[in-house]
PDB file of C-alpha atoms and ligand atoms in Angstrom:
ATOM      1  CA  MET A  70      26.069  47.714  34.309  1.00 76.00           C
ATOM      2  CA  THR A  71      25.012  48.153  37.936  1.00 76.00           C
ATOM      3  CA  SER A  72      21.756  47.737  37.463  1.00 76.00           C
ATOM      4  CA  THR A  73      21.554  44.829  38.875  1.00 80.00           C
ATOM      5  CA  LEU A  74      23.166  45.755  42.177  1.00 79.00           C
ATOM      6  CA  PRO A  75      20.366  46.452  44.687  1.00 78.00           C
ATOM      7  CA  GLU A  76      20.128  49.356  46.176  1.00 78.00           C
ATOM      8  CA  ASN A  77      21.714  50.465  49.276  1.00 81.00           C
ATOM      9  CA  HIS A  78      23.933  47.844  50.382  1.00 80.00           C
ATOM     10  CA  ASN A  79      26.969  50.155  49.899  1.00 82.00           C
ATOM     11  CA  PHE A  80      28.704  48.004  47.164  1.00 85.00           C
ATOM     12  CA  LYS A  81      31.878  49.579  46.089  1.00 86.00           C
ATOM     13  CA  ILE A  82      32.828  49.793  42.257  1.00 85.00           C
ATOM     14  CA  PHE A  83      36.232  49.972  40.684  1.00 84.00           C
ATOM     15  CA  ALA A  84      36.582  50.777  36.934  1.00 82.00           C
ATOM     16  CA  ASP A  85      39.008  52.072  34.670  1.00 79.00           C
ATOM     17  CA  ASN A  86      39.407  55.450  32.799  1.00 77.00           C
ATOM     18  CA  TYR A  87      36.992  54.466  29.909  1.00 76.00           C
ATOM     19  CA  PHE A  88      33.925  54.908  32.757  1.00 79.00           C
ATOM     20  CA  SER A  89      34.991  57.246  34.746  1.00 79.00           C
ATOM     21  CA  SER A  90      32.957  60.846  35.176  1.00 82.00           C
ATOM     22  CA  LEU A  91      31.576  63.281  37.905  1.00 83.00           C
ATOM     23  CA  PRO A  92      27.673  62.630  36.660  1.00 84.00           C
ATOM     24  CA  LEU A  93      28.436  59.333  37.396  1.00 86.00           C
ATOM     25  CA  LEU A  94      29.640  59.165  40.587  1.00 84.00           C
ATOM     26  CA  ASP A  95      26.943  60.927  41.493  1.00 85.00           C
ATOM     27  CA  GLU A  96      24.536  58.912  40.137  1.00 85.00           C
ATOM     28  CA  LEU A  97      25.939  55.836  41.841  1.00 87.00           C
ATOM     29  CA  LYS A  98      26.041  57.831  44.969  1.00 86.00           C
ATOM     30  CA  LYS A  99      22.078  58.334  45.016  1.00 86.00           C
ATOM     31  CA  ARG A 100      21.302  54.802  44.889  1.00 85.00           C
ATOM     32  CA  ARG A 101      24.536  54.371  47.581  1.00 88.00           C
ATOM     33  CA  ILE A 102      27.148  52.564  45.027  1.00 87.00           C
ATOM     34  CA  TRP A 103      30.310  53.890  45.477  1.00 89.00           C
ATOM     35  CA  TYR A 104      33.249  54.540  43.187  1.00 88.00           C
ATOM     36  CA  VAL A 105      37.112  54.750  42.715  1.00 87.00           C
ATOM     37  CA  GLY A 106      37.975  54.713  39.000  1.00 86.00           C
ATOM     38  CA  THR A 107      41.301  56.265  37.131  1.00 84.00           C
ATOM     39  CA  ALA A 108      40.044  59.174  34.861  1.00 82.00           C
ATOM     40  CA  ARG A 109      42.102  60.674  32.125  1.00 78.00           C
ATOM     41  CA  LEU A 110      43.308  64.788  33.121  1.00 71.00           C
ATOM     42  CA  ASN A 111      41.366  66.730  31.428  1.00 70.00           C
ATOM     43  CA  LYS A 112      38.165  65.375  32.992  1.00 62.00           C
ATOM     44  CA  CYS A 113      39.062  67.765  35.612  1.00 67.00           C
ATOM     45  CA  SER A 114      40.619  71.674  36.923  1.00 74.00           C
ATOM     46  CA  LEU A 115      44.127  69.766  38.097  1.00 76.00           C
ATOM     47  CA  PRO A 116      47.354  70.487  36.683  1.00 76.00           C
ATOM     48  CA  SER A 117      48.393  68.913  33.575  1.00 77.00           C
ATOM     49  CA  GLU A 118      50.746  66.194  33.782  1.00 74.00           C
ATOM     50  CA  LYS A 119      53.682  68.450  32.354  1.00 77.00           C
ATOM     51  CA  GLU A 120      52.995  70.871  35.402  1.00 78.00           C
ATOM     52  CA  LEU A 121      53.154  67.494  37.668  1.00 76.00           C
ATOM     53  CA  LYS A 122      56.284  66.028  36.411  1.00 76.00           C
ATOM     54  CA  LYS A 123      58.294  68.751  37.258  1.00 79.00           C
ATOM     55  CA  GLN A 124      57.454  67.677  40.917  1.00 80.00           C
ATOM     56  CA  GLU A 125      59.318  64.482  42.686  1.00 82.00           C
ATOM     57  CA  ARG A 126      58.059  61.090  41.911  1.00 82.00           C
ATOM     58  CA  GLY A 127      55.238  60.912  44.454  1.00 83.00           C
ATOM     59  CA  SER A 128      53.882  64.119  44.705  1.00 84.00           C
ATOM     60  CA  PHE A 129      49.945  64.494  44.336  1.00 85.00           C
ATOM     61  CA  ASP A 130      47.140  67.446  44.041  1.00 85.00           C
ATOM     62  CA  TYR A 131      43.755  67.505  44.727  1.00 86.00           C
ATOM     63  CA  ARG A 132      40.513  68.925  44.300  1.00 86.00           C
ATOM     64  CA  THR A 133      37.534  68.258  46.134  1.00 85.00           C
ATOM     65  CA  ASP A 134      33.732  69.145  45.392  1.00 83.00           C
ATOM     66  CA  THR A 135      32.899  70.516  48.859  1.00 82.00           C
ATOM     67  CA  ILE A 136      28.781  69.743  47.805  1.00 83.00           C
ATOM     68  CA  SER A 137      29.478  66.221  46.740  1.00 80.00           C
ATOM     69  CA  ASN A 138      32.774  65.292  48.180  1.00 83.00           C
ATOM     70  CA  ASN A 139      33.682  63.871  45.407  1.00 86.00           C
ATOM     71  CA  ILE A 140      37.683  63.937  45.139  1.00 87.00           C
ATOM     72  CA  ALA A 141      40.000  63.875  42.060  1.00 87.00           C
ATOM     73  CA  VAL A 142      43.596  63.300  43.139  1.00 87.00           C
ATOM     74  CA  SER A 143      46.588  63.219  40.497  1.00 86.00           C
ATOM     75  CA  TRP A 144      49.643  61.543  41.712  1.00 86.00           C
ATOM     76  CA  ILE A 145      52.904  60.927  40.066  1.00 84.00           C
ATOM     77  CA  ASP A 146      54.599  57.840  39.176  1.00 81.00           C
ATOM     78  CA  ASN A 147      56.690  56.710  36.341  1.00 77.00           C
ATOM     79  CA  LYS A 148      53.730  59.048  34.860  1.00 78.00           C
ATOM     80  CA  ALA A 149      50.640  60.890  36.411  1.00 81.00           C
ATOM     81  CA  VAL A 150      47.595  58.790  37.298  1.00 83.00           C
ATOM     82  CA  THR A 151      44.134  60.671  37.519  1.00 86.00           C
ATOM     83  CA  LEU A 152      41.730  58.992  40.286  1.00 86.00           C
ATOM     84  CA  PHE A 153      37.591  59.992  40.715  1.00 87.00           C
ATOM     85  CA  SER A 154      36.217  58.811  43.884  1.00 88.00           C
ATOM     86  CA  SER A 155      33.143  58.454  45.799  1.00 86.00           C
ATOM     87  CA  PHE A 156      34.261  57.536  49.102  1.00 84.00           C
ATOM     88  CA  ALA A 157      37.861  57.103  49.205  1.00 82.00           C
ATOM     89  CA  SER A 158      40.850  60.242  50.402  1.00 81.00           C
ATOM     90  CA  ILE A 159      44.152  60.714  49.980  1.00 81.00           C
ATOM     91  CA  GLU A 160      44.465  59.430  54.047  1.00 84.00           C
ATOM     92  CA  PRO A 161      46.236  57.807  55.161  1.00 85.00           C
ATOM     93  CA  ILE A 162      49.624  58.810  53.149  1.00 84.00           C
ATOM     94  CA  ASN A 163      51.389  55.539  52.478  1.00 85.00           C
ATOM     95  CA  THR A 164      55.012  54.870  51.091  1.00 85.00           C
ATOM     96  CA  VAL A 165      55.822  52.045  48.582  1.00 83.00           C
ATOM     97  CA  ARG A 166      59.078  50.756  46.847  1.00 85.00           C
ATOM     98  CA  ARG A 167      60.135  51.998  43.539  1.00 83.00           C
ATOM     99  CA  TYR A 168      63.451  51.601  41.411  1.00 83.00           C
ATOM    100  CA  ASP A 169      65.094  54.545  40.297  1.00 81.00           C
ATOM    101  CA  ARG A 170      66.437  54.839  37.252  1.00 80.00           C
ATOM    102  CA  LYS A 171      68.718  57.393  37.435  1.00 81.00           C
ATOM    103  CA  THR A 172      70.477  56.646  40.770  1.00 83.00           C
ATOM    104  CA  ARG A 173      69.979  53.132  40.290  1.00 85.00           C
ATOM    105  CA  LYS A 174      68.569  52.302  43.685  1.00 85.00           C
ATOM    106  CA  TYR A 175      65.197  51.549  45.469  1.00 88.00           C
ATOM    107  CA  ILE A 176      63.260  54.610  46.565  1.00 84.00           C
ATOM    108  CA  MET A 177      60.485  55.227  48.895  1.00 87.00           C
ATOM    109  CA  VAL A 178      57.505  57.056  46.901  1.00 86.00           C
ATOM    110  CA  LYS A 179      55.022  58.559  48.760  1.00 86.00           C
ATOM    111  CA  GLN A 180      51.294  57.434  48.336  1.00 88.00           C
ATOM    112  CA  PRO A 181      48.022  58.470  48.467  1.00 89.00           C
ATOM    113  CA  TYR A 182      45.537  56.223  49.857  1.00 89.00           C
ATOM    114  CA  ILE A 183      42.885  56.563  47.253  1.00 87.00           C
ATOM    115  CA  VAL A 184      45.793  54.565  44.806  1.00 87.00           C
ATOM    116  CA  GLN A 185      46.931  52.064  47.426  1.00 84.00           C
ATOM    117  CA  PHE A 186      42.987  51.217  47.563  1.00 85.00           C
ATOM    118  CA  TYR A 187      42.607  51.416  43.631  1.00 86.00           C
ATOM    119  CA  ASN A 188      45.489  48.891  42.789  1.00 83.00           C
ATOM    120  CA  LYS A 189      44.497  46.435  45.866  1.00 80.00           C
ATOM    121  CA  ASN A 190      40.789  46.208  44.574  1.00 80.00           C
ATOM    122  CA  MET A 191      41.471  46.494  40.244  1.00 78.00           C
ATOM    123  CA  ASP A 192      43.097  42.839  40.544  1.00 69.00           C
ATOM    124  CA  GLY A 193      40.121  41.683  39.356  1.00 70.00           C
ATOM    125  CA  VAL A 194      39.501  43.853  36.102  1.00 71.00           C
ATOM    126  CA  ASP A 195      43.299  43.860  35.093  1.00 69.00           C
ATOM    127  CA  LYS A 196      42.709  40.259  35.270  1.00 74.00           C
ATOM    128  CA  LEU A 197      39.694  40.321  32.885  1.00 76.00           C
ATOM    129  CA  ASP A 198      41.749  42.251  30.425  1.00 74.00           C
ATOM    130  CA  MET A 199      44.661  39.949  30.616  1.00 72.00           C
ATOM    131  CA  MET A 200      42.075  36.904  30.121  1.00 76.00           C
ATOM    132  CA  CYS A 201      40.153  38.978  27.399  1.00 76.00           C
ATOM    133  CA  SER A 202      43.359  39.214  25.381  1.00 74.00           C
ATOM    134  CA  PHE A 203      44.563  35.559  25.362  1.00 75.00           C
ATOM    135  CA  TYR A 204      42.054  34.757  22.505  1.00 78.00           C
ATOM    136  CA  LYS A 205      41.040  37.595  20.677  1.00 77.00           C
ATOM    137  CA  PRO A 206      38.943  37.063  17.475  1.00 76.00           C
ATOM    138  CA  ASN A 207      40.933  37.718  14.347  1.00 78.00           C
ATOM    139  CA  LEU A 208      38.370  39.633  12.736  1.00 77.00           C
ATOM    140  CA  LYS A 209      39.220  41.690  10.176  1.00 79.00           C
ATOM    141  CA  CYS A 210      36.066  43.952   9.348  1.00 75.00           C
ATOM    142  CA  LEU A 211      36.039  47.963   8.198  1.00 75.00           C
ATOM    143  CA  ARG A 212      32.458  48.170  10.336  1.00 82.00           C
ATOM    144  CA  TRP A 213      33.717  49.588  14.185  1.00 84.00           C
ATOM    145  CA  TYR A 214      30.849  48.398  15.896  1.00 87.00           C
ATOM    146  CA  VAL A 215      31.471  44.797  15.092  1.00 86.00           C
ATOM    147  CA  TYR A 216      34.489  45.215  17.401  1.00 85.00           C
ATOM    148  CA  ILE A 217      32.459  46.311  20.146  1.00 87.00           C
ATOM    149  CA  TRP A 218      29.934  43.736  20.164  1.00 88.00           C
ATOM    150  CA  ALA A 219      33.031  40.793  19.983  1.00 87.00           C
ATOM    151  CA  HIS A 220      34.871  42.460  22.528  1.00 86.00           C
ATOM    152  CA  THR A 221      31.489  42.565  24.634  1.00 89.00           C
ATOM    153  CA  LEU A 222      30.909  39.010  24.073  1.00 88.00           C
ATOM    154  CA  LEU A 223      35.124  38.266  24.889  1.00 88.00           C
ATOM    155  CA  ILE A 224      34.185  39.880  28.179  1.00 88.00           C
ATOM    156  CA  ALA A 225      31.131  37.965  28.849  1.00 91.00           C
ATOM    157  CA  LEU A 226      32.917  34.828  27.643  1.00 90.00           C
ATOM    158  CA  SER A 227      35.790  35.397  30.174  1.00 89.00           C
ATOM    159  CA  ASN A 228      33.481  36.658  32.698  1.00 89.00           C
ATOM    160  CA  ALA A 229      31.793  33.336  32.560  1.00 92.00           C
ATOM    161  CA  TRP A 230      35.153  31.185  32.779  1.00 91.00           C
ATOM    162  CA  PHE A 231      35.469  32.947  36.296  1.00 89.00           C
ATOM    163  CA  LEU A 232      32.303  31.657  37.320  1.00 91.00           C
ATOM    164  CA  TYR A 233      32.965  28.329  36.168  1.00 93.00           C
ATOM    165  CA  ARG A 234      36.049  28.480  37.843  1.00 91.00           C
ATOM    166  CA  ARG A 235      34.561  29.355  41.206  1.00 90.00           C
ATOM    167  CA  ASP A 236      31.848  27.048  40.884  1.00 93.00           C
ATOM    168  CA  LEU A 237      34.245  24.026  40.083  1.00 92.00           C
ATOM    169  CA  LYS A 238      35.445  24.944  42.918  1.00 90.00           C
ATOM    170  CA  ILE A 239      33.024  25.073  45.146  1.00 91.00           C
ATOM    171  CA  ILE A 240      31.177  22.040  44.100  1.00 90.00           C
ATOM    172  CA  CYS A 241      33.880  19.757  42.658  1.00 86.00           C
ATOM    173  CA  PRO A 242      36.710  20.810  43.678  1.00 86.00           C
ATOM    174  CA  THR A 243      38.747  17.342  42.495  1.00 88.00           C
ATOM    175  CA  LYS A 244      37.779  17.950  38.852  1.00 88.00           C
ATOM    176  CA  LYS A 245      40.038  19.160  36.223  1.00 90.00           C
ATOM    177  CA  LEU A 246      39.346  22.625  35.423  1.00 90.00           C
ATOM    178  CA  MET A 247      39.000  23.551  31.580  1.00 90.00           C
ATOM    179  CA  PRO A 248      41.017  26.154  30.606  1.00 89.00           C
ATOM    180  CA  LEU A 249      39.838  28.949  29.235  1.00 87.00           C
ATOM    181  CA  LYS A 250      41.013  27.873  24.992  1.00 87.00           C
ATOM    182  CA  LYS A 251      38.706  25.110  25.772  1.00 89.00           C
ATOM    183  CA  PHE A 252      36.096  26.823  27.818  1.00 91.00           C
ATOM    184  CA  GLN A 253      35.533  28.864  24.617  1.00 88.00           C
ATOM    185  CA  ALA A 254      35.281  26.700  22.204  1.00 88.00           C
ATOM    186  CA  ALA A 255      33.146  24.668  24.488  1.00 88.00           C
ATOM    187  CA  VAL A 256      30.368  27.959  24.816  1.00 88.00           C
ATOM    188  CA  ALA A 257      31.226  28.231  20.343  1.00 87.00           C
ATOM    189  CA  SER A 258      30.215  24.758  19.613  1.00 84.00           C
ATOM    190  CA  SER A 259      26.976  25.097  21.814  1.00 82.00           C
ATOM    191  CA  LEU A 260      26.333  28.002  20.300  1.00 83.00           C
ATOM    192  CA  ILE A 261      25.943  27.063  16.842  1.00 81.00           C
ATOM    193  CA  ALA A 262      24.601  23.802  17.447  1.00 75.00           C
ATOM    194  CA  VAL A 263      21.467  25.716  19.361  1.00 71.00           C
ATOM    195  CA  VAL A 264      21.310  27.764  15.965  1.00 69.00           C
ATOM    196  CA  LYS A 265      21.758  24.762  13.683  1.00 65.00           C
ATOM    197  CA  SER A 266      18.497  22.584  15.279  1.00 59.00           C
ATOM    198  CA  LYS A 267      15.727  25.051  15.383  1.00 57.00           C
ATOM    199  CA  ALA A 268      12.865  24.402  17.588  1.00 54.00           C
ATOM    200  CA  GLY A 269       9.816  23.012  16.348  1.00 54.00           C
ATOM    201  CA  ARG A 270       8.919  21.071  13.449  1.00 57.00           C
ATOM    202  CA  PRO A 271      10.194  22.051  10.066  1.00 53.00           C
ATOM    203  CA  SER A 272       7.821  23.533   7.590  1.00 53.00           C
ATOM    204  CA  LEU A 273       7.288  21.420   4.290  1.00 50.00           C
ATOM    205  CA  ASP A 274       9.067  24.529   2.551  1.00 52.00           C
ATOM    206  CA  ALA A 275      12.259  24.334   4.641  1.00 49.00           C
ATOM    207  CA  ILE A 276      12.586  20.648   4.114  1.00 47.00           C
ATOM    208  CA  PRO A 277      16.089  20.869   1.625  1.00 51.00           C
ATOM    209  CA  LEU A 278      15.416  18.886  -2.127  1.00 48.00           C
ATOM    210  CA  PRO A 279      17.309  16.089  -2.436  1.00 48.00           C
ATOM    211  CA  THR A 280      21.260  16.740  -3.335  1.00 50.00           C
ATOM    212  CA  LYS A 281      24.297  14.176  -3.274  1.00 50.00           C
ATOM    213  CA  ARG A 282      24.780  13.023   0.147  1.00 51.00           C
ATOM    214  CA  PRO A 283      28.094  13.164   1.383  1.00 52.00           C
ATOM    215  CA  ALA A 284      29.917  10.808   3.200  1.00 53.00           C
ATOM    216  CA  ALA A 285      28.484  10.733   6.833  1.00 56.00           C
ATOM    217  CA  VAL A 286      31.286  11.745   9.281  1.00 68.00           C
ATOM    218  CA  GLN A 287      30.078  11.527  13.062  1.00 71.00           C
ATOM    219  CA  SER A 288      30.737  14.409  14.501  1.00 74.00           C
ATOM    220  CA  ASN A 289      32.155  15.019  18.519  1.00 81.00           C
ATOM    221  CA  PRO A 290      28.972  17.011  20.506  1.00 83.00           C
ATOM    222  CA  THR A 291      30.024  18.799  23.549  1.00 83.00           C
ATOM    223  CA  LYS A 292      29.042  18.071  26.574  1.00 83.00           C
ATOM    224  CA  ASP A 293      26.960  20.767  27.483  1.00 82.00           C
ATOM    225  CA  ILE A 294      24.969  19.895  23.613  1.00 84.00           C
ATOM    226  CA  ARG A 295      24.875  16.541  24.627  1.00 88.00           C
ATOM    227  CA  LEU A 296      23.159  16.263  28.149  1.00 89.00           C
ATOM    228  CA  ASP A 297      20.865  19.637  27.415  1.00 86.00           C
ATOM    229  CA  GLY A 298      17.659  17.242  26.508  1.00 86.00           C
ATOM    230  CA  PHE A 299      16.556  19.053  24.143  1.00 85.00           C
ATOM    231  CA  ASP A 300      15.435  17.791  20.516  1.00 86.00           C
ATOM    232  CA  HIS A 301      17.778  14.790  20.508  1.00 90.00           C
ATOM    233  CA  LEU A 302      15.512  13.157  17.749  1.00 91.00           C
ATOM    234  CA  PRO A 303      16.463   9.488  16.686  1.00 92.00           C
ATOM    235  CA  THR A 304      16.441   9.455  12.464  1.00 92.00           C
ATOM    236  CA  TYR A 305      16.540   6.403  10.365  1.00 93.00           C
ATOM    237  CA  SER A 306      19.822   6.768   8.259  1.00 89.00           C
ATOM    238  CA  ASP A 307      20.338   4.828   4.937  1.00 89.00           C
ATOM    239  CA  LYS A 308      23.759   4.177   6.087  1.00 88.00           C
ATOM    240  CA  ARG A 309      24.934   2.099   8.767  1.00 90.00           C
ATOM    241  CA  GLN A 310      27.930   3.207  11.075  1.00 91.00           C
ATOM    242  CA  ARG A 311      29.562   2.366  14.260  1.00 92.00           C
ATOM    243  CA  CYS A 312      27.741   3.214  17.348  1.00 93.00           C
ATOM    244  CA  LYS A 313      29.485   6.365  19.207  1.00 92.00           C
ATOM    245  CA  LYS A 314      28.463   4.925  22.686  1.00 91.00           C
ATOM    246  CA  CYS A 315      29.404   1.444  22.503  1.00 91.00           C
ATOM    247  CA  LYS A 316      31.743   1.414  19.801  1.00 88.00           C
ATOM    248  CA  THR A 317      31.305  -2.095  19.237  1.00 90.00           C
ATOM    249  CA  GLY A 318      27.735  -2.185  17.307  1.00 91.00           C
ATOM    250  CA  PHE A 319      26.535  -0.457  14.269  1.00 93.00           C
ATOM    251  CA  SER A 320      23.185   1.028  14.081  1.00 93.00           C
ATOM    252  CA  TYR A 321      20.710   2.610  11.348  1.00 94.00           C
ATOM    253  CA  ILE A 322      19.773   5.309  14.060  1.00 94.00           C
ATOM    254  CA  CYS A 323      21.638   8.634  14.337  1.00 93.00           C
ATOM    255  CA  CYS A 324      20.813  11.091  16.612  1.00 92.00           C
ATOM    256  CA  LYS A 325      19.961  14.355  14.236  1.00 87.00           C
ATOM    257  CA  LYS A 326      21.414  17.052  16.732  1.00 88.00           C
ATOM    258  CA  CYS A 327      24.555  15.269  17.654  1.00 88.00           C
ATOM    259  CA  ASN A 328      25.190  13.899  14.401  1.00 89.00           C
ATOM    260  CA  VAL A 329      26.119  10.646  15.655  1.00 92.00           C
ATOM    261  CA  TRP A 330      25.288   6.800  15.176  1.00 94.00           C
ATOM    262  CA  LEU A 331      23.695   4.971  18.459  1.00 94.00           C
ATOM    263  CA  CYS A 332      22.609   1.876  18.899  1.00 94.00           C
ATOM    264  CA  LEU A 333      18.605   1.569  19.467  1.00 92.00           C
ATOM    265  CA  ILE A 334      17.665  -2.370  19.952  1.00 91.00           C
ATOM    266  CA  LYS A 335      15.556  -4.028  22.171  1.00 89.00           C
ATOM    267  CA  ASP A 336      18.634  -5.383  24.233  1.00 88.00           C
ATOM    268  CA  ARG A 337      20.488  -2.166  23.944  1.00 90.00           C
ATOM    269  CA  ASN A 338      19.585   1.480  24.169  1.00 93.00           C
ATOM    270  CA  CYS A 339      22.808   3.632  23.284  1.00 93.00           C
ATOM    271  CA  PHE A 340      20.349   6.658  22.149  1.00 94.00           C
ATOM    272  CA  TYR A 341      19.454   6.853  25.990  1.00 93.00           C
ATOM    273  CA  ASP A 342      22.595   6.111  27.713  1.00 92.00           C
ATOM    274  CA  TYR A 343      24.684   8.881  25.269  1.00 93.00           C
ATOM    275  CA  HIS A 344      22.372  11.358  26.259  1.00 90.00           C
TER     276      HIS A 344
HETATM  277 ZN1  LIG B 192      25.568   1.246  20.887  1.00 65.04          ZN
HETATM  278 ZN1  LIG B 193      21.880  14.246  20.719  1.00 65.04          ZN
END
């Protein structure tokens, strides 16, 4: 995932316990990429959560590797939080306000710098998790790897939406933002259409045998497909349909990719205007 990052630029990476491991910290350090991430307690020699919980809230324990300078910190809040880092440390120690259920009062709790720094910068990852959870595909499949594939796709899609939102703000700030749900649907429709319309001439074998033709229904292609400038070929249809562009004319000419009927006559080229 970091392979696209240029080396020696001192990038800092924030991640959750799915990724954190000490060998990873060393590997990234070779490329001058620095790391902070939550980790599982069993991955280091820190005391167990049970032992840590005997101490007061805000207490912490840590281990430092003197050779690599990596640090592992366990901090007690409601439960134990363990973090690995190749650059952040416990100092300076901050205090944060927390509600104490026992005394029903707000108390000040010590918080090492590494936790504060992680929380401050982890916003993006948490937000991504949240966005991914909104419109999850309803998969009913026994093969475990399908879920990983679907989740990878969902992460890519959510990240693409963040980029789209960023670019829209810069390029066209007055334009209304497309909500994530619509964005996901538009990308899906575009991908389906691309797969359906393969490039090149169809081979003779690929021409389907004549079957009973269903009633022609005009589709509503997404803007991405309509304006992609690829494979929009006019075909002559037996049925005359209302033009999708001018809405007043009727035409026999149909765009094969968009599955819409458009005027293509001497005075009016709705086919060109539409695309
Ligand atoms: Zn027309
Ligand atoms: Zn078209």
